[in-house]
Short mmCIF file of C-alpha atoms in Angstrom, two decimals:
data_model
loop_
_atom_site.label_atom_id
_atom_site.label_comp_id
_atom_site.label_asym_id
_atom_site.label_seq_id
_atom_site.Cartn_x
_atom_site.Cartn_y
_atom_site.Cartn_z
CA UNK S 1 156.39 156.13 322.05
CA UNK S 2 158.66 158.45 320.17
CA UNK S 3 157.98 161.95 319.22
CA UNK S 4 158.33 160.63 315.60
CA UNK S 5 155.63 157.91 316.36
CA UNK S 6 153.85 160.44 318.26
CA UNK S 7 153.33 162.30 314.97
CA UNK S 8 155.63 165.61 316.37
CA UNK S 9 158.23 167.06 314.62
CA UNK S 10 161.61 166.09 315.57
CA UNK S 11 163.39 169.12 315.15
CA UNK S 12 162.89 172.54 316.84
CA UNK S 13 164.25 175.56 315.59
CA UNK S 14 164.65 177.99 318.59
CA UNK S 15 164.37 181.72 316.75
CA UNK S 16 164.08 185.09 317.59
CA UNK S 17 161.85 186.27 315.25
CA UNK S 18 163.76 189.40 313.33
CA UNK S 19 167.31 186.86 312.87
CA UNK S 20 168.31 186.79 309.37
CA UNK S 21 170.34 183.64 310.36
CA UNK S 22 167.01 181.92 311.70
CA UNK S 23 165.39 182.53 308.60
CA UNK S 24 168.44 180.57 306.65
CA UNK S 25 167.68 177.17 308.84
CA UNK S 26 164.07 177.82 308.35
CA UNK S 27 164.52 178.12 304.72
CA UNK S 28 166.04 174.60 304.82
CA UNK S 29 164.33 173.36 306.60
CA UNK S 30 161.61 173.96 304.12
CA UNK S 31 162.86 172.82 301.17
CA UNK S 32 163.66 169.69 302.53
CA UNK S 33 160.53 169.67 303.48
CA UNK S 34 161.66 168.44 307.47
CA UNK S 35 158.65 169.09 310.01
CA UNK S 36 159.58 171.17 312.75
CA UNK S 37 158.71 173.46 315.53
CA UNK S 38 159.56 177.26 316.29
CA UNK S 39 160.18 178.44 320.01
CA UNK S 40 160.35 181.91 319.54
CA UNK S 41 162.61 184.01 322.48
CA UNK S 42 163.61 188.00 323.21
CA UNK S 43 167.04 188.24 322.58
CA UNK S 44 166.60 191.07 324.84
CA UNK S 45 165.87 188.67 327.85
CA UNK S 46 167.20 185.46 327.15
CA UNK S 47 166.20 182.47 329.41
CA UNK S 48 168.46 180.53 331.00
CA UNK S 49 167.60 177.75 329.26
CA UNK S 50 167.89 179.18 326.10
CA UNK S 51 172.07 180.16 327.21
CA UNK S 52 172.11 176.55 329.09
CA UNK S 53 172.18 175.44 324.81
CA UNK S 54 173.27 178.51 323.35
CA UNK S 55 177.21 178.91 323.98
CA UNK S 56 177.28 182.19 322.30
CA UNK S 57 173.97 183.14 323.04
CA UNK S 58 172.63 183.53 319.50
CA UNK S 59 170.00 182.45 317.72
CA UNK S 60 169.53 180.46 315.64
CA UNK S 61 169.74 177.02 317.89
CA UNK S 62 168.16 173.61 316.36
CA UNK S 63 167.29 171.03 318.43
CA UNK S 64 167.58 167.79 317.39
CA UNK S 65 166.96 164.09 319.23
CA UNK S 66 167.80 165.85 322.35
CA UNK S 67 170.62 167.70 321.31
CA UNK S 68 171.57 171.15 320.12
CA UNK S 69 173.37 172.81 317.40
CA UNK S 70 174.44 176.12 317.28
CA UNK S 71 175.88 178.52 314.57
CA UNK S 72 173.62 178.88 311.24
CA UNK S 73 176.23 177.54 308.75
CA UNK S 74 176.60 175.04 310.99
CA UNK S 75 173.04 174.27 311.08
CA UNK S 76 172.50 173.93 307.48
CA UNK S 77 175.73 171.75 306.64
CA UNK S 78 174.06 168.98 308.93
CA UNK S 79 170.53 169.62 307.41
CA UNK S 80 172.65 169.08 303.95
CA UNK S 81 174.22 165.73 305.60
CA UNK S 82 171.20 164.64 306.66
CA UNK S 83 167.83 165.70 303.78
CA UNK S 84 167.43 165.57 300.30
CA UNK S 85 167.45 167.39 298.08
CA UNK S 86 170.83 168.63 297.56
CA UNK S 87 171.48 172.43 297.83
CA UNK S 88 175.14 172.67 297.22
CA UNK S 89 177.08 171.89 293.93
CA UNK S 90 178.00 168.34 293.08
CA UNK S 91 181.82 169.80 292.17
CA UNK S 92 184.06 170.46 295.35
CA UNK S 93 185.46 173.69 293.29
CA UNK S 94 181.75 174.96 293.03
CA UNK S 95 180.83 174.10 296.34
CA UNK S 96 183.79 175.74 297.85
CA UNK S 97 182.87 178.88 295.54
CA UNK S 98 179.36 178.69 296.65
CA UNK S 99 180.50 178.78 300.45
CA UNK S 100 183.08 181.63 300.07
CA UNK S 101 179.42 183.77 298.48
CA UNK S 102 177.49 182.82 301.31
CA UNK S 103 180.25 184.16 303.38
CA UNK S 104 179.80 187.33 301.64
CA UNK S 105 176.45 187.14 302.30
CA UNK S 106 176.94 187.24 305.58
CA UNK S 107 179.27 190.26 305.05
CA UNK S 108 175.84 192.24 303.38
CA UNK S 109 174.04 191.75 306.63
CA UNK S 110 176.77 193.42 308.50
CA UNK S 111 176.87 196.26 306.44
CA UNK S 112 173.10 196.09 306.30
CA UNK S 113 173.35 196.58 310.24
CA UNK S 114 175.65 199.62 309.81
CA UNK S 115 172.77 201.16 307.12
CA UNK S 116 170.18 201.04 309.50
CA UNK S 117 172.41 202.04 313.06
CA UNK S 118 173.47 204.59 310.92
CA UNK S 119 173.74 208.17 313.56
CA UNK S 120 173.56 210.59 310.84
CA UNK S 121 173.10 211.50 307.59
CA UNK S 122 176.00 211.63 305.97
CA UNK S 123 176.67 208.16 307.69
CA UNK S 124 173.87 206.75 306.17
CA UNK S 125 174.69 207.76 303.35
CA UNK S 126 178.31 206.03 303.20
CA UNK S 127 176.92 202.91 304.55
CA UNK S 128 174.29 203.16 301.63
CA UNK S 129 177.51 203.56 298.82
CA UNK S 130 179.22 200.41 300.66
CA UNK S 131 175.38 198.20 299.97
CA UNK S 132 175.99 199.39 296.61
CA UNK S 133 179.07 198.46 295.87
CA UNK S 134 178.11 194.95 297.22
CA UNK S 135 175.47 194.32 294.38
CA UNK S 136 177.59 195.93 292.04
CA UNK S 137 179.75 192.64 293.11
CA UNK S 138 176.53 190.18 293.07
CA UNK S 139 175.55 191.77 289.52
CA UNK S 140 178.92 190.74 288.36
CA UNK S 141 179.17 187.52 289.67
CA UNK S 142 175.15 186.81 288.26
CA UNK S 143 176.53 187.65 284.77
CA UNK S 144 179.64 184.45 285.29
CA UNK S 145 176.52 181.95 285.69
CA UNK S 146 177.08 178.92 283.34
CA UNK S 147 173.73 178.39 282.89
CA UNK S 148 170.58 180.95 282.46
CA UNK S 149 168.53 180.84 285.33
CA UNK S 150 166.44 182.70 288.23
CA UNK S 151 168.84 181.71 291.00
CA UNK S 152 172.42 182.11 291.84
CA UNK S 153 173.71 179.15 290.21
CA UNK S 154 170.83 179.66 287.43
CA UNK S 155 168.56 177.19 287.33
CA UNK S 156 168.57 175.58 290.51
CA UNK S 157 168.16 176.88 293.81
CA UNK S 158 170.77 176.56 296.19
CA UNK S 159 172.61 177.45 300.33
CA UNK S 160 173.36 181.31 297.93
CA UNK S 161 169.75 181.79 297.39
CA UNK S 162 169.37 180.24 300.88
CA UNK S 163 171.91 183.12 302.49
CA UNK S 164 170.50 186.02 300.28
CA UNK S 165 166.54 185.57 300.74
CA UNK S 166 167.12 187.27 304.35
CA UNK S 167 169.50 189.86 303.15
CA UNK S 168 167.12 191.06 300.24
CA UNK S 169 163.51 191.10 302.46
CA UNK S 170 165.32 193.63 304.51
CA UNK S 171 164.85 195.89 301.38
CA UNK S 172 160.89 195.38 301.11
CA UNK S 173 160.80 197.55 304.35
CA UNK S 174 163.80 199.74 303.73
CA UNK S 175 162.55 200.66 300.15
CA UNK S 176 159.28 202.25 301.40
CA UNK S 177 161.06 204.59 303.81
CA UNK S 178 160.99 208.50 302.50
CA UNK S 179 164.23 209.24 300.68
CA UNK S 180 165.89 205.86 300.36
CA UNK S 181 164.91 205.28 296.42
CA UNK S 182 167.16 208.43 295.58
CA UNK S 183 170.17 206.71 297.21
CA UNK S 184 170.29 204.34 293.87
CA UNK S 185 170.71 201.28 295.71
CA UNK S 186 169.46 199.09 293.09
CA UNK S 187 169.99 201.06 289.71
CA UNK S 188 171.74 199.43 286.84
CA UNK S 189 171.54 196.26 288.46
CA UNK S 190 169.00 193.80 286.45
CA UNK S 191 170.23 190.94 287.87
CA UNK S 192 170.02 191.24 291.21
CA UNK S 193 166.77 192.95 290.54
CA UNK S 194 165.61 189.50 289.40
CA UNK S 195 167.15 187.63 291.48
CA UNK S 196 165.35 189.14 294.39
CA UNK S 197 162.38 189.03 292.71
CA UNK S 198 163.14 185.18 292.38
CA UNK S 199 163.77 184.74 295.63
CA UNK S 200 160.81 186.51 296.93
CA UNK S 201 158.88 184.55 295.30
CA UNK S 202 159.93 180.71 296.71
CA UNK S 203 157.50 179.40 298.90
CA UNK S 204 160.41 178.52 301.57
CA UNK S 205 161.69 181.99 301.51
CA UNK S 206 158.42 183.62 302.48
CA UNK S 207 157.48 180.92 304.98
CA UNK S 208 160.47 181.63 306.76
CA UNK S 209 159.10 184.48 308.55
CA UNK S 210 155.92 185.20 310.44
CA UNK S 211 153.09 187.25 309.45
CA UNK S 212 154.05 190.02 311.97
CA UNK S 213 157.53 190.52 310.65
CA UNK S 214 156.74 194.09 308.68
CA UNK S 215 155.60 195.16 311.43
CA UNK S 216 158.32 193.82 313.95
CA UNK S 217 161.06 195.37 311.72
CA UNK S 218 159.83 198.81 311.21
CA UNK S 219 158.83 198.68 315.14
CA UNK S 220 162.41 198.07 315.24
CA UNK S 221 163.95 200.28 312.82
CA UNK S 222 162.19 203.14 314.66
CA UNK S 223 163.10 202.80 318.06
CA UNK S 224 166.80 202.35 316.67
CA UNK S 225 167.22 206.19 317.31
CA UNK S 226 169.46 206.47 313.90
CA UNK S 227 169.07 208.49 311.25
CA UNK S 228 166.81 206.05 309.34
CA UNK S 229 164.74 206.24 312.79
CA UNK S 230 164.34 209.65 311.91
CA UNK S 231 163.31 209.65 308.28
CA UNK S 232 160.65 206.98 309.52
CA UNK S 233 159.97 209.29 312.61
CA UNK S 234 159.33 212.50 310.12
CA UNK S 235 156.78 210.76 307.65
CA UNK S 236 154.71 209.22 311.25
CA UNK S 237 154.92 213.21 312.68
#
């Protein structure tokens, strides 16, 4: 009997359980509404099975028929292949736009990682001005939409909103922390402001996580040993 007529998903998403890039195949995964298992590892200590299927030895890694792929984008091209519905444009020039954004999405995580590894103040604060400048971008490219709408593209939600409902949950923690509302992260920016609200709000992008992922994050964030660390450290003392 196959695991399919055994009633067990066929897919496994191997994930470590912080990885923005997990969460992007997991947010696929449900909206397609695919059945599949998590196998959670510590990046920290990564099994040797987990690098026997992992060439770069990064999560996220699905497994699939007895097979694995590696690379997020990757990842969610084949779920797009493979499961309806549809989450890129119709029209090659849209979906190429679409993929150059997601891209850029990927570029906001980076410089999300610099914001938090921050060393010092004045550090964190020029990594703050370069997130800025990066919705500054997003507000302006929400404004070219074609059609009104809650999600990138408007209406319809699509591999954008897919990219940026990791990249804007890092900001429900990072918004709480002393000090970080008077960098102006988010003023003048409506759009985005709704658009994370929007995305929030999906039932795929909040099911892409676990319960404990608050907590994992600030646990994180704190033993980072950055100046961030510290602001966190000073409102625990």
């Amino acid at each position: 009997m196959s695991a399919a007529e055994a009633g067990a998903p066929a897919l496994t998403l191997v994930s470590h359980a912080l990885c923005p890039y997990v969460q992007r195949v997991a947010i696929v995964l449900h909206e397609k509404g695919l059945a599949f298992e998590r196998r959670t590892i510590d990046l920290a200590r990564k099994p040797d099975w987990f690098l026997a299927i992992s060439p770069l030895g990064k999560t996220p890694v699905l497994q699939v028929q007895g097979q694995s792929l590696f690379e997020s984008a990757v990842i969610c091209e084949y779920l797009e292949e493979v499961a309806m519905p549809v989450l890129h444009p119709s029209d090659p020039l849209q979906r190429a736009r679409h993929r150059a954004w997601m891209e850029f999405g990927s570029a906001v995580l980076n410089t999300i990682g610099g914001f938090y590894a921050a060393p010092d103040e004045a550090a964190l604060q020029a990594r703050a001005q370069d997130l800025r400048s990066r919705f500054v971008q997003l507000e302006e490219a929400l404004g070219q939409r074609s059609a009104p709408g809650q999600y990138f593209a408007g209406p319809d939600f699509g591999m954008v909103d897919v990219v940026f409902g990791p990249v804007f949950r890092y900001f429900d923690i990072f918004d709480t922390l002393p000090g970080v509302d008077d960098l102006g992260l988010w003023q003048g920016l409506p759009q985005v402001q709704q658009w994370r609200a929007a995305l929030a709000a999906r039932p795929s992008v909040q099911q892409a996580v676990g319960a404990d992922y608050a907590e994992g994050l600030r646990a994180f964030l704190l033993a980072r040993g950055s100046a961030l660390s510290r602001r966190m450290q000073a409102v625990a003392a």
